[in-house]
XYZ file of C-alpha atoms in Angstrom:
663
model
C 112.671 56.819 58.625
C 111.577 60.091 57.120
C 113.917 59.733 54.143
C 113.367 58.517 50.627
C 113.160 54.761 51.183
C 109.699 54.274 52.686
C 109.103 50.530 52.521
C 107.110 47.849 54.300
C 104.038 49.473 55.821
C 104.371 52.401 53.417
C 104.242 50.257 50.277
C 100.502 50.663 49.873
C 100.908 54.448 50.033
C 103.577 54.310 47.346
C 101.462 52.261 44.964
C 98.584 54.671 45.396
C 100.664 57.517 44.035
C 100.694 56.211 40.456
C 103.290 55.160 37.886
C 106.629 56.939 38.007
C 108.626 58.053 35.041
C 110.708 55.192 33.663
C 113.902 57.190 33.945
C 113.367 57.626 37.694
C 113.007 53.880 38.103
C 116.144 53.247 36.075
C 118.239 55.712 38.057
C 117.032 54.640 41.480
C 117.601 50.941 40.935
C 121.243 51.703 41.715
C 120.174 52.881 45.160
C 117.918 49.828 45.444
C 120.951 47.568 45.143
C 122.393 49.064 48.301
C 119.168 48.814 50.243
C 117.841 45.390 49.298
C 119.130 41.918 48.465
C 117.352 39.320 46.382
C 115.178 39.388 43.346
C 112.697 42.017 44.543
C 115.121 44.938 44.878
C 113.922 46.330 41.558
C 110.337 46.507 42.853
C 111.447 48.302 46.017
C 113.479 50.752 43.957
C 110.382 51.386 41.865
C 108.408 52.165 45.016
C 111.206 54.483 46.100
C 111.063 56.330 42.811
C 107.286 56.583 42.988
C 107.454 58.196 46.402
C 110.006 60.839 45.440
C 108.693 61.658 42.014
C 104.983 61.771 42.726
C 105.171 63.157 46.277
C 104.692 66.702 44.982
C 101.821 66.067 42.520
C 98.847 68.192 43.383
C 96.225 65.759 42.093
C 95.855 62.235 43.354
C 95.804 59.702 40.534
C 93.587 56.576 40.450
C 95.133 53.601 42.168
C 96.987 51.589 39.499
C 97.520 47.894 39.529
C 100.618 46.704 41.307
C 103.482 46.097 38.898
C 104.561 42.541 38.299
C 107.736 41.447 40.063
C 110.850 42.034 38.013
C 112.914 38.907 37.550
C 116.654 39.467 37.901
C 119.633 37.237 37.504
C 122.564 37.107 39.856
C 124.434 39.434 37.550
C 123.937 43.189 37.491
C 120.405 44.086 36.368
C 119.992 45.249 32.836
C 118.638 48.623 33.982
C 121.883 49.500 35.798
C 124.496 50.994 33.437
C 127.764 49.135 33.055
C 130.877 50.618 34.718
C 132.122 53.626 32.812
C 128.818 54.114 31.006
C 127.144 57.502 31.032
C 124.711 58.098 33.899
C 121.049 58.067 32.924
C 119.483 61.383 32.131
C 117.665 63.133 34.930
C 113.886 63.034 34.779
C 111.892 66.000 33.738
C 110.872 68.170 36.679
C 107.558 67.218 38.290
C 104.741 69.674 38.112
C 105.320 72.134 40.961
C 102.504 73.111 43.330
C 101.463 76.751 43.256
C 103.345 79.055 45.615
C 100.219 81.144 46.209
C 98.226 78.039 46.993
C 100.887 76.909 49.447
C 100.791 80.291 51.214
C 97.008 80.099 51.422
C 97.154 76.572 52.818
C 99.653 77.738 55.462
C 96.949 80.123 56.691
C 93.886 77.898 56.388
C 95.319 74.475 57.237
C 98.810 74.914 58.727
C 101.099 71.946 59.241
C 101.828 71.734 62.960
C 103.456 69.436 65.494
C 102.559 69.891 69.166
C 104.270 68.538 72.264
C 102.197 68.217 75.421
C 102.871 67.921 79.113
C 100.748 66.834 82.029
C 99.051 69.613 83.986
C 96.315 69.124 86.585
C 95.956 65.482 85.607
C 95.519 66.067 81.878
C 97.711 66.670 78.849
C 98.052 70.336 77.898
C 99.823 71.848 74.855
C 103.345 72.833 75.799
C 105.080 73.833 72.566
C 103.763 73.988 68.984
C 105.884 73.999 65.839
C 104.199 75.527 62.782
C 105.800 74.639 59.437
C 106.120 76.649 56.227
C 105.218 74.726 53.074
C 107.582 77.006 51.145
C 111.015 75.959 52.315
C 109.752 73.048 54.417
C 110.900 74.745 57.611
C 109.749 75.763 61.086
C 107.993 79.060 60.521
C 107.161 79.726 64.171
C 107.515 78.109 67.600
C 104.775 78.925 70.109
C 105.505 78.474 73.828
C 102.079 78.088 75.420
C 103.166 78.796 78.998
C 105.118 81.998 78.256
C 103.646 85.458 77.737
C 105.151 88.574 76.192
C 104.640 91.072 79.009
C 102.502 90.436 82.080
C 101.709 94.143 82.472
C 101.096 95.232 78.876
C 100.613 92.258 76.518
C 99.517 89.543 78.928
C 97.340 87.564 76.497
C 99.963 86.944 73.808
C 102.081 83.779 73.967
C 105.763 83.911 73.152
C 106.255 82.904 69.518
C 109.851 82.489 68.382
C 110.679 83.506 64.782
C 107.125 84.849 64.378
C 108.071 87.954 62.368
C 110.536 86.195 60.057
C 109.377 84.979 56.634
C 112.120 82.364 56.446
C 111.830 79.341 58.684
C 114.252 77.559 60.987
C 115.778 74.614 59.148
C 115.341 76.110 55.669
C 118.108 75.496 53.136
C 120.274 78.515 52.278
C 122.258 78.660 49.035
C 125.258 80.716 47.903
C 126.306 81.860 51.377
C 128.848 84.606 50.790
C 130.131 87.733 52.517
C 129.742 89.928 49.419
C 126.101 89.305 48.478
C 122.837 88.117 49.936
C 122.237 84.375 49.730
C 119.258 82.711 48.084
C 116.747 80.649 50.003
C 114.854 77.463 49.303
C 111.590 78.361 47.535
C 110.591 74.743 47.001
C 106.980 73.931 47.862
C 106.921 70.991 50.274
C 104.148 68.544 50.981
C 103.463 66.568 54.126
C 103.944 62.899 53.244
C 103.861 61.162 56.627
C 103.188 61.858 60.290
C 103.392 60.170 63.672
C 102.555 61.376 67.162
C 105.998 62.946 67.532
C 107.222 63.576 63.961
C 106.275 64.993 60.587
C 107.959 64.449 57.206
C 107.925 66.999 54.382
C 109.189 66.387 50.849
C 109.777 68.609 47.842
C 111.618 68.875 44.527
C 113.839 71.834 43.621
C 113.821 71.970 39.797
C 116.483 74.670 39.578
C 119.047 72.507 41.381
C 117.480 69.176 40.495
C 117.356 68.107 44.132
C 114.788 65.911 45.805
C 114.623 67.025 49.444
C 113.105 65.196 52.406
C 112.912 66.722 55.883
C 111.778 64.915 59.011
C 111.165 66.867 62.227
C 111.024 64.711 65.367
C 110.482 65.726 68.990
C 113.715 64.780 70.706
C 113.589 64.242 74.479
C 117.017 63.512 75.988
C 117.448 61.242 79.015
C 120.134 61.417 81.681
C 122.143 58.492 83.020
C 119.255 57.568 85.322
C 116.836 57.333 82.427
C 114.898 60.503 83.289
C 113.977 62.983 80.571
C 115.893 66.241 80.999
C 113.475 69.202 81.342
C 115.457 71.298 78.850
C 115.039 68.693 76.122
C 111.321 69.513 75.972
C 112.428 72.392 73.739
C 114.440 70.179 71.364
C 113.402 68.979 67.927
C 115.574 66.917 65.581
C 115.819 67.794 61.903
C 116.949 65.116 59.444
C 117.553 66.414 55.918
C 118.000 63.960 53.030
C 119.154 65.258 49.635
C 119.026 63.279 46.396
C 120.977 64.644 43.439
C 118.949 64.148 40.234
C 121.347 66.192 38.150
C 123.542 64.282 35.663
C 126.491 66.228 37.087
C 128.359 66.241 40.387
C 127.004 68.952 42.701
C 129.171 71.014 45.067
C 127.395 71.831 48.353
C 130.145 73.821 50.052
C 128.220 77.116 49.902
C 124.967 75.711 51.263
C 123.713 76.131 54.811
C 120.824 75.689 57.245
C 118.890 78.761 58.375
C 118.901 79.180 62.158
C 116.084 81.706 62.525
C 115.892 85.226 63.910
C 115.955 86.952 67.265
C 114.646 90.379 68.242
C 113.220 92.057 71.354
C 109.910 90.416 72.198
C 108.471 93.682 73.517
C 109.171 97.406 73.226
C 110.189 97.454 76.887
C 113.155 95.182 76.195
C 116.416 97.064 75.459
C 116.883 97.255 71.715
C 120.598 96.626 71.315
C 121.756 95.076 74.564
C 120.462 91.527 74.836
C 119.832 90.543 71.201
C 122.757 88.596 69.708
C 123.800 86.178 67.052
C 126.380 83.797 68.440
C 128.445 80.732 67.715
C 130.656 78.432 69.752
C 133.906 77.432 68.078
C 137.338 76.374 69.248
C 136.124 76.215 72.839
C 134.796 79.778 73.200
C 131.536 81.655 72.625
C 131.495 84.612 70.229
C 128.473 86.938 70.067
C 127.496 90.236 68.444
C 124.568 92.664 68.799
C 122.593 94.226 65.894
C 124.666 97.432 66.034
C 127.686 95.322 65.038
C 126.390 95.656 61.470
C 125.742 99.406 61.568
C 129.316 100.336 62.428
C 130.656 103.062 64.706
C 133.768 105.083 65.489
C 136.087 102.117 65.101
C 134.230 99.974 62.550
C 132.450 100.363 59.234
C 128.878 99.349 58.487
C 128.397 95.894 56.995
C 125.350 94.296 55.410
C 126.340 90.776 56.382
C 129.179 88.719 57.840
C 130.496 85.275 57.012
C 132.621 83.914 59.835
C 134.970 81.090 58.941
C 136.540 78.764 58.411
C 136.032 77.968 62.111
C 137.600 75.137 64.058
C 135.258 72.773 65.897
C 132.034 74.713 65.287
C 129.876 73.277 68.084
C 126.716 75.335 67.574
C 125.353 78.644 66.323
C 122.177 80.597 66.900
C 120.385 83.781 67.868
C 118.938 84.993 71.153
C 116.936 87.785 72.690
C 117.023 88.699 76.372
C 115.241 85.562 77.556
C 114.936 83.196 74.570
C 117.290 81.466 72.150
C 117.320 79.390 68.987
C 120.345 77.093 68.752
C 121.406 74.918 65.812
C 123.301 71.877 67.106
C 124.871 69.896 64.227
C 125.432 66.210 64.845
C 128.819 64.677 64.042
C 129.067 64.409 60.245
C 126.816 67.465 59.809
C 129.268 69.946 61.349
C 130.275 72.783 59.061
C 132.844 75.534 59.507
C 131.053 78.794 58.578
C 128.421 81.055 60.136
C 126.454 83.651 58.169
C 124.624 86.522 59.944
C 122.731 89.683 59.038
C 120.818 92.499 60.713
C 117.115 92.995 60.035
C 114.189 95.096 61.284
C 111.198 93.140 62.613
C 107.611 94.310 63.290
C 106.005 93.457 66.631
C 102.479 92.411 65.688
C 101.212 92.703 69.265
C 102.530 96.279 69.573
C 101.143 98.001 66.442
C 103.901 96.587 64.198
C 106.581 98.687 65.909
C 109.912 97.964 64.205
C 112.746 96.649 66.376
C 116.295 95.626 65.360
C 117.173 91.951 65.254
C 119.641 89.455 63.821
C 119.439 86.301 61.686
C 121.891 83.438 61.379
C 122.666 80.465 59.150
C 125.179 77.672 59.598
C 127.120 76.245 56.687
C 126.978 72.507 56.047
C 130.148 70.426 55.604
C 132.076 70.668 52.339
C 130.208 67.948 50.478
C 129.914 66.897 46.852
C 127.113 64.764 45.485
C 127.436 62.404 42.530
C 124.409 61.838 40.305
C 121.704 59.831 42.126
C 123.667 60.067 45.397
C 121.890 60.663 48.712
C 123.359 62.782 51.515
C 121.830 63.037 55.000
C 122.367 65.855 57.522
C 121.141 65.874 61.118
C 120.594 68.853 63.424
C 119.085 69.212 66.854
C 117.311 72.546 67.299
C 116.710 74.183 70.681
C 113.985 76.850 70.632
C 113.097 77.968 74.116
C 113.918 80.031 77.197
C 117.407 80.586 78.541
C 116.909 78.610 81.747
C 120.412 78.188 83.114
C 119.422 75.043 85.035
C 117.950 73.431 81.904
C 120.903 74.320 79.695
C 123.396 73.200 82.331
C 121.751 69.750 82.401
C 122.090 69.540 78.611
C 125.842 70.229 78.718
C 126.631 66.512 78.860
C 124.834 65.874 75.561
C 125.584 69.231 73.937
C 128.949 70.485 75.263
C 129.083 74.119 76.425
C 125.463 74.882 75.477
C 124.996 76.734 78.798
C 127.703 79.227 77.750
C 124.993 81.238 75.969
C 123.980 82.614 79.395
C 126.941 84.987 78.861
C 127.679 85.720 82.519
C 131.186 86.823 81.542
C 133.710 87.340 84.323
C 130.846 87.174 86.855
C 130.229 83.521 86.005
C 131.735 82.283 89.305
C 129.227 84.000 91.625
C 126.399 83.970 89.044
C 126.169 80.222 88.504
C 125.963 79.326 92.249
C 123.366 82.067 92.786
C 121.252 80.770 89.913
C 121.617 77.249 91.295
C 120.467 78.400 94.746
C 117.490 80.210 93.216
C 116.347 77.072 91.414
C 116.958 74.925 94.499
C 114.796 77.102 96.778
C 112.141 77.509 94.095
C 111.942 73.732 93.920
C 111.345 73.666 97.678
C 108.868 76.520 98.052
C 107.434 77.073 94.563
C 107.725 80.875 94.769
C 110.552 82.825 93.152
C 110.242 85.728 95.605
C 110.687 83.344 98.539
C 113.617 81.765 96.659
C 115.311 85.194 96.375
C 114.850 85.830 100.100
C 116.277 82.407 101.007
C 119.247 82.888 98.681
C 119.936 86.297 100.277
C 119.869 84.725 103.741
C 122.505 82.206 102.627
C 124.714 84.957 101.172
C 124.452 87.097 104.327
C 125.186 84.081 106.534
C 128.375 83.425 104.572
C 129.661 86.981 104.989
C 128.532 87.330 108.646
C 132.095 86.933 110.062
C 133.338 89.672 107.742
C 130.410 91.922 108.657
C 131.156 91.515 112.352
C 134.871 92.197 111.874
C 134.095 95.219 109.708
C 131.752 96.704 112.327
C 134.344 96.299 115.092
C 137.069 97.867 112.902
C 134.874 100.875 112.099
C 134.002 101.209 115.788
C 137.719 101.307 116.677
C 138.310 103.900 113.957
C 135.511 106.048 115.379
C 137.264 105.967 118.782
C 140.391 107.625 117.384
C 138.425 110.430 115.728
C 139.091 112.888 118.630
C 142.854 112.334 118.373
C 142.691 112.777 114.588
C 140.854 116.073 115.102
C 143.660 117.253 117.383
C 146.238 116.375 114.704
C 144.402 118.544 112.171
C 144.380 121.436 114.624
C 148.083 120.943 115.367
C 149.142 120.822 111.709
C 146.493 122.880 109.875
C 148.764 123.696 106.909
C 150.564 120.385 106.574
C 148.207 117.581 105.362
C 151.147 115.251 104.709
C 152.188 115.536 108.327
C 148.598 114.837 109.395
C 148.480 111.688 107.261
C 151.814 110.516 108.600
C 150.704 110.963 112.205
C 147.359 109.234 111.467
C 149.231 106.193 110.198
C 151.234 106.147 113.393
C 147.955 106.142 115.335
C 146.605 103.248 113.256
C 149.819 101.329 113.833
C 149.818 102.108 117.563
C 146.294 100.768 118.114
C 146.426 98.017 115.491
C 143.702 99.522 113.278
C 143.311 98.485 109.650
C 141.453 101.315 107.888
C 140.588 99.047 104.933
C 138.889 96.363 107.054
C 135.680 98.373 107.277
C 135.333 98.318 103.497
C 135.789 94.575 102.988
C 132.107 93.548 103.352
C 131.030 96.266 100.916
C 133.764 95.244 98.468
C 132.474 91.658 98.631
C 128.794 92.626 98.359
C 129.271 94.761 95.231
C 130.364 91.865 92.934
C 127.607 89.724 94.470
C 125.106 92.484 93.707
C 126.266 92.779 90.099
C 126.376 88.991 89.731
C 122.716 88.816 90.764
C 122.029 91.710 88.403
C 123.591 89.656 85.589
C 121.539 86.595 86.590
C 118.345 88.655 86.399
C 119.304 90.084 83.004
C 118.834 86.675 81.414
C 116.651 84.875 83.950
C 113.631 83.743 81.972
C 112.480 81.827 85.062
C 111.186 85.039 86.690
C 109.143 86.265 83.706
C 105.533 86.731 84.763
C 106.204 85.250 88.216
C 104.476 87.024 91.156
C 105.771 87.323 94.704
C 103.046 88.858 96.861
C 100.685 91.825 97.140
C 101.479 94.358 94.387
C 104.610 92.530 93.135
C 103.040 90.603 90.253
C 106.071 90.148 87.991
C 109.579 89.867 89.432
C 111.157 90.450 86.005
C 109.621 93.954 85.761
C 109.536 97.042 88.015
C 106.775 96.840 90.659
C 104.867 99.814 89.239
C 101.601 100.596 91.060
C 100.737 103.758 89.130
C 102.051 106.923 87.504
C 102.444 110.483 88.740
C 102.881 113.095 85.994
C 103.939 110.255 83.709
C 106.583 108.978 86.150
C 106.102 105.353 87.301
C 105.670 104.857 91.042
C 107.736 101.838 92.114
C 107.370 100.959 95.795
C 110.115 98.396 96.401
C 113.060 100.659 95.422
C 111.733 103.275 97.888
C 111.673 100.676 100.671
C 115.156 99.579 99.638
C 116.538 103.142 99.917
C 114.961 103.657 103.370
C 116.348 100.387 104.752
C 119.780 101.251 103.363
C 119.735 104.634 105.136
C 118.718 102.947 108.416
C 121.525 100.421 108.033
C 124.106 103.178 107.462
C 122.871 105.163 110.471
C 123.477 102.095 112.652
C 127.060 101.783 111.361
C 129.810 103.795 113.107
C 130.822 106.853 111.094
C 134.550 106.880 110.446
C 137.020 108.145 107.897
C 137.423 111.500 106.225
C 134.492 113.821 105.618
C 134.708 113.281 101.847
C 134.546 109.513 102.386
C 131.491 109.850 104.616
C 129.756 111.990 101.987
C 130.357 109.315 99.350
C 128.996 106.621 101.651
C 125.915 108.715 102.389
C 125.255 108.990 98.646
C 125.210 105.206 98.241
C 121.451 104.838 98.965
C 120.667 107.360 96.235
C 122.943 105.585 93.754
C 121.411 102.168 94.418
C 117.901 103.669 94.336
C 118.465 105.114 90.856
C 120.134 101.915 89.666
C 117.274 99.654 90.747
C 114.304 101.944 90.127
C 113.454 100.836 86.585
C 115.068 97.414 86.715
C 113.483 94.069 87.621
C 111.824 94.235 91.025
C 113.671 91.013 91.924
C 116.896 93.033 92.280
C 115.284 95.552 94.625
C 113.805 92.631 96.588
C 117.258 91.096 96.956
C 118.907 94.346 98.114
C 116.030 95.220 100.465
C 116.244 91.763 102.031
C 119.983 92.026 102.532
C 119.538 95.484 104.106
C 116.994 94.113 106.583
C 119.245 91.170 107.443
C 122.201 93.528 107.838
C 120.150 95.726 110.205
C 119.366 92.654 112.300
C 123.009 91.547 112.301
C 124.168 95.026 113.288
C 121.654 95.156 116.148
C 123.014 91.822 117.368
C 126.628 93.014 117.130
C 125.826 96.143 119.141
C 124.835 93.900 122.050
C 128.343 92.456 122.114
C 131.180 94.040 124.133
C 132.549 97.016 122.217
C 136.283 97.387 121.531
C 138.436 99.826 123.478
C 141.575 101.642 122.400
C 144.705 99.893 123.599
C 148.206 99.485 122.337
C 148.355 96.725 119.766
C 150.292 93.577 120.537
C 153.385 93.077 118.475
C 152.804 90.597 115.690
C 153.844 89.963 112.131
C 152.419 92.805 110.027
C 149.782 91.897 107.466
C 149.377 93.099 103.911
C 147.546 96.328 104.750
C 149.904 97.044 107.649
C 152.905 96.720 105.342
C 151.217 99.058 102.864
C 150.675 101.674 105.570
C 154.282 101.351 106.741
C 155.519 101.888 103.193
C 153.240 104.893 102.744
C 154.370 106.354 106.082
C 158.052 105.963 105.111
C 157.347 107.632 101.766
C 155.605 110.549 103.497
C 158.496 110.953 105.939
C 160.928 111.043 103.008
C 158.816 113.707 101.297
C 158.774 115.724 104.526
C 162.574 115.474 104.854
C 163.172 116.575 101.231
C 160.712 119.438 101.522
C 162.394 120.633 104.718
C 165.838 120.490 103.013
C 164.599 122.580 100.073
C 163.165 125.174 102.441
C 166.505 125.453 104.268
C 168.431 126.012 101.022
C 166.012 128.709 99.909
C 166.570 130.793 103.075
C 168.728 133.899 102.202
C 171.469 134.529 104.891
C 171.381 137.940 106.577
C 174.282 140.339 105.967
């Protein structure tokens, strides 16, 4: 299907194309022997040759009469050369369609393939693939339910690879690290179509290759037979190559173009989220556009060729929220990845240039004998980086969800993303999902919050005694510290216990920050009132050019209230640092996604409620601690106290030796 041997129902189409060159028939009868048995294999081979040879003719010829059946004996047909004989000469190149005409046809009558999904009881376009006739590739992928920027470019759908002239799935030749490769300039023609596939064929006269490409929508089902949501963004590419050269061809330097990635809007950071990447030998490698420009520790490079790589699972490019991934199937796996940096114009933002990256994946080291056919198969993912979707595809495409690039924060990030999707499935609102997830997180750390509050309350009770120590030893801070540790030990106070909840919340905060960095789920999703897009700041206006974002202001106020309800303990310098925390978080969240400010505001409000509840409980009183096995922090304090005492003893000894005896 989609290759060179269209038979059966397609026979009438083949006959309509006209009479093929005799040399094509002679050469392809060898292939016919492998495909057919019996006396009619010569006729089928003739039909095969007709399809390949005439598929690119611009003018349709009159329908000729069907050729008479060719009678064959049981021995090898006369048209097939005897063993050791010279291979038949390759046919002369067919007349090639005009490149300019092909470009014009791409504009006036583009070749497209559209997948639909049910919405409000009817089928609506979901994703549209638009093909380039030159190169026979996917020129652009339009996601009908995704928009560029809900606040600035709300009427423009996301279109992947839109600004790139070369298409996804195009053949790349002469891949090398020292020079730019060449691309497939063959003009392709649509030769067949079904509801979920399209086949393009072309002839490359320079390399004497007949090329057939079939693109098929490729939904993947789980073990229960249900279609995985992420597979809605998959399309399968089957490439068939027929060598019409009289010589053996070496394909080791050929590859498949994987498309381009660049910021989809000016508001997206230019060199932070855009990457080319590949997964080999069990790990994901990725680089940003500045990787090619060089820096203090590296030189500029025009291109890179990574390889040979072991177990190259996939390669691709991605922006902050979207990715294109080439997934070679079994025998199609290569061992090299080619990448370059390129500037791309944003058509919806006055052709502003932004940096991006392109990628190509090498095919296996193959050689093709004359008249030999080779077939390569790739699945191509072009869609959003939904962690839940990609995680479901891991069973079919191992480690595909690694492109989320959570790094060392993967352990808290993945459960948080899972909770977000779970609650969104229940309530249908991402803002409500964030609030519910925050409630779960705060419920889990409630015991630590309670213990921390009680520890800080006990520390505040010893503040008067600590003040007396400072008055008693005003010029000896080491002595003060040593006596403070004795106080902590006497009353069983762990000065670090008050910091534990904050130490736990900080990685959770940054894990959620990392989730939001790549969370395409929140793009364009409203919460309530003025919060119309959780992936952007909740700007309601501008004052002297400065955006006014309401939610970070609320977040800072709730954080101050929470801190005022918490007992003040520790040194003055420590209290100053803690009092600066609201300002630090305010500046951090002000121009980031409003979802982060919503999360931190919610946790502040929950913490205020928890603190109010704790304050109704009996408060601790100072009493001598019961003797028990010292814990980790207690042992640390004991060691520090012993070290301070030793320093005091040595300092006192030096002072005694420096005293000059009186005469």
